[in-house]
């Protein structure tokens, strides 16, 4: 049997499979369209990225870059990594400073500073700056990077932060909070929560943090 004859014989089966696939996708699209028709509201979201896996801050910065791409004013407050020279900091301050304010308020991880009073003061300063930014209705998204670590070590009171967000956050402002061990109260209050799960990490194999991957 020639190659042309083989293709001709296989065509009816392929046509039937394609038709079944098209019918299945049409049903899925119809169901999706019905679901989307019920979603008309907009609101400023409280978004939490937590968990032991990598990608919490990366995801938050991805959202900030989306805001920049849409011409939406946004801001970043870093609570822990302020001492780091990160790629996202270089990019946003060097190229998009007119759209994205970047405030590196932290001085490093608590085991590096080894000074609780200093860490608390830095966290409080970061939160005061965050409140100022969140209150501004022109700023559409504020990323509070690694604030969950400040909650974990009791540098900040989660009840105070949640009360402020409930009472003073403008209705269309999104606030993103990242870091491991998000408090249960924060998870409960949030509109969107993603937990990053650790499956494998090169650090456990002796590979140090690298530019472009970790920072």
Coordinates of C-alpha atoms in Angstrom, one line a residue, residues 53-185:
X53 CA 8.4 26.4 48.0
X54 CA 10.3 28.9 45.8
X55 CA 8.3 31.5 43.8
X56 CA 6.4 33.6 46.3
X57 CA 8.2 36.9 45.7
X58 CA 8.7 36.0 42.0
X59 CA 5.0 35.6 41.6
X60 CA 4.4 38.9 43.4
X61 CA 6.9 40.7 41.1
X62 CA 5.2 39.1 38.1
X63 CA 2.0 40.8 39.1
X64 CA 3.9 44.1 39.5
X65 CA 5.3 43.8 36.0
X66 CA 1.7 43.2 34.7
X67 CA 0.6 46.4 36.3
X68 CA 3.6 48.2 34.7
X69 CA 2.6 46.7 31.3
X70 CA -0.9 48.0 31.7
X71 CA 0.3 51.5 32.7
X72 CA -1.1 51.0 36.3
X73 CA 0.9 52.8 39.1
X74 CA 2.1 50.3 41.6
X75 CA 4.6 50.1 44.5
X76 CA 6.9 47.6 46.3
X77 CA 7.9 47.6 50.0
X78 CA 10.5 45.0 50.8
X79 CA 10.5 44.0 54.5
X80 CA 13.5 41.6 54.6
X81 CA 15.5 41.6 51.4
X82 CA 16.2 45.4 51.4
X83 CA 19.9 44.9 51.7
X84 CA 20.0 42.6 48.6
X85 CA 20.9 43.9 45.1
X86 CA 18.1 42.1 43.3
X87 CA 17.3 41.9 39.6
X88 CA 13.7 43.1 40.1
X89 CA 14.9 46.1 42.0
X90 CA 17.4 47.0 39.3
X91 CA 14.7 46.6 36.6
X92 CA 11.9 48.5 38.3
X93 CA 14.0 51.4 39.6
X94 CA 16.1 51.7 36.5
X95 CA 13.4 51.5 33.8
X96 CA 10.0 51.9 35.4
X97 CA 10.4 54.3 38.3
X98 CA 7.7 56.6 36.9
X99 CA 5.1 53.8 37.4
X100 CA 6.5 51.7 40.2
X101 CA 7.8 53.0 43.5
X102 CA 10.3 50.7 45.1
X103 CA 11.1 50.9 48.8
X104 CA 13.7 48.5 50.2
X105 CA 13.1 48.9 54.0
X106 CA 14.6 45.6 55.4
X107 CA 18.2 45.1 56.4
X108 CA 18.4 41.4 55.8
X109 CA 17.2 38.2 57.5
X110 CA 16.9 38.2 61.3
X111 CA 19.8 35.7 61.6
X112 CA 22.0 38.2 59.8
X113 CA 21.2 41.3 61.7
X114 CA 21.0 39.5 65.1
X115 CA 19.4 42.7 66.6
X116 CA 15.6 42.3 67.4
X117 CA 15.1 45.9 68.2
X118 CA 16.6 47.0 64.9
X119 CA 14.6 44.5 63.0
X120 CA 11.4 45.6 64.6
X121 CA 12.2 49.3 63.8
X122 CA 12.9 48.4 60.2
X123 CA 9.6 46.5 59.9
X124 CA 7.7 49.3 61.5
X125 CA 9.2 51.8 59.1
X126 CA 8.3 49.5 56.2
X127 CA 4.7 49.3 57.4
X128 CA 4.4 53.0 57.8
X129 CA 5.6 53.4 54.2
X130 CA 3.2 50.7 53.1
X131 CA 0.3 52.5 54.7
X132 CA 1.1 55.7 52.9
X133 CA 1.3 53.9 49.6
X134 CA -1.9 51.9 50.1
X135 CA -3.9 55.0 51.1
X136 CA -3.1 56.6 47.7
X137 CA -6.0 55.5 45.4
X138 CA -3.9 56.3 42.3
X139 CA -1.6 53.3 43.2
X140 CA -3.4 50.2 42.0
X141 CA -1.2 47.5 43.5
X142 CA 1.2 47.4 46.5
X143 CA 3.5 44.4 47.0
X144 CA 4.5 43.8 50.6
X145 CA 7.4 41.5 50.0
X146 CA 8.3 39.1 52.8
X147 CA 5.9 40.8 55.3
X148 CA 4.9 37.3 56.5
X149 CA 8.3 36.9 58.0
X150 CA 7.8 40.1 60.0
X151 CA 4.5 38.5 61.2
X152 CA 6.2 35.3 62.1
X153 CA 8.8 37.0 64.3
X154 CA 6.2 39.3 65.9
X155 CA 7.9 42.4 64.3
X156 CA 4.4 43.4 63.2
X157 CA 0.9 42.7 64.5
X158 CA -1.2 40.9 61.9
X159 CA -4.4 42.1 63.6
X160 CA -3.2 45.7 63.2
X161 CA -2.4 45.2 59.5
X162 CA -5.7 43.5 58.7
X163 CA -7.7 46.2 60.5
X164 CA -5.9 48.9 58.4
X165 CA -6.6 47.0 55.2
X166 CA -10.2 46.5 56.1
X167 CA -10.8 50.1 57.0
X168 CA -8.5 52.2 54.9
X169 CA -7.5 50.3 51.7
X170 CA -9.2 51.9 48.7
X171 CA -11.8 49.6 47.1
X172 CA -9.9 48.9 43.9
X173 CA -6.4 48.6 45.3
X174 CA -4.7 45.2 45.2
X175 CA -2.3 44.3 48.1
X176 CA 0.0 41.3 47.7
X177 CA 1.7 39.8 50.8
X178 CA 4.4 37.3 50.4
X179 CA 6.6 35.1 52.7
X180 CA 6.5 31.7 54.4
X181 CA 4.2 30.9 57.3
X182 CA 1.4 33.3 56.5
X183 CA -0.7 33.7 59.7
X184 CA -4.1 31.9 59.7
X185 CA -5.9 35.2 60.2

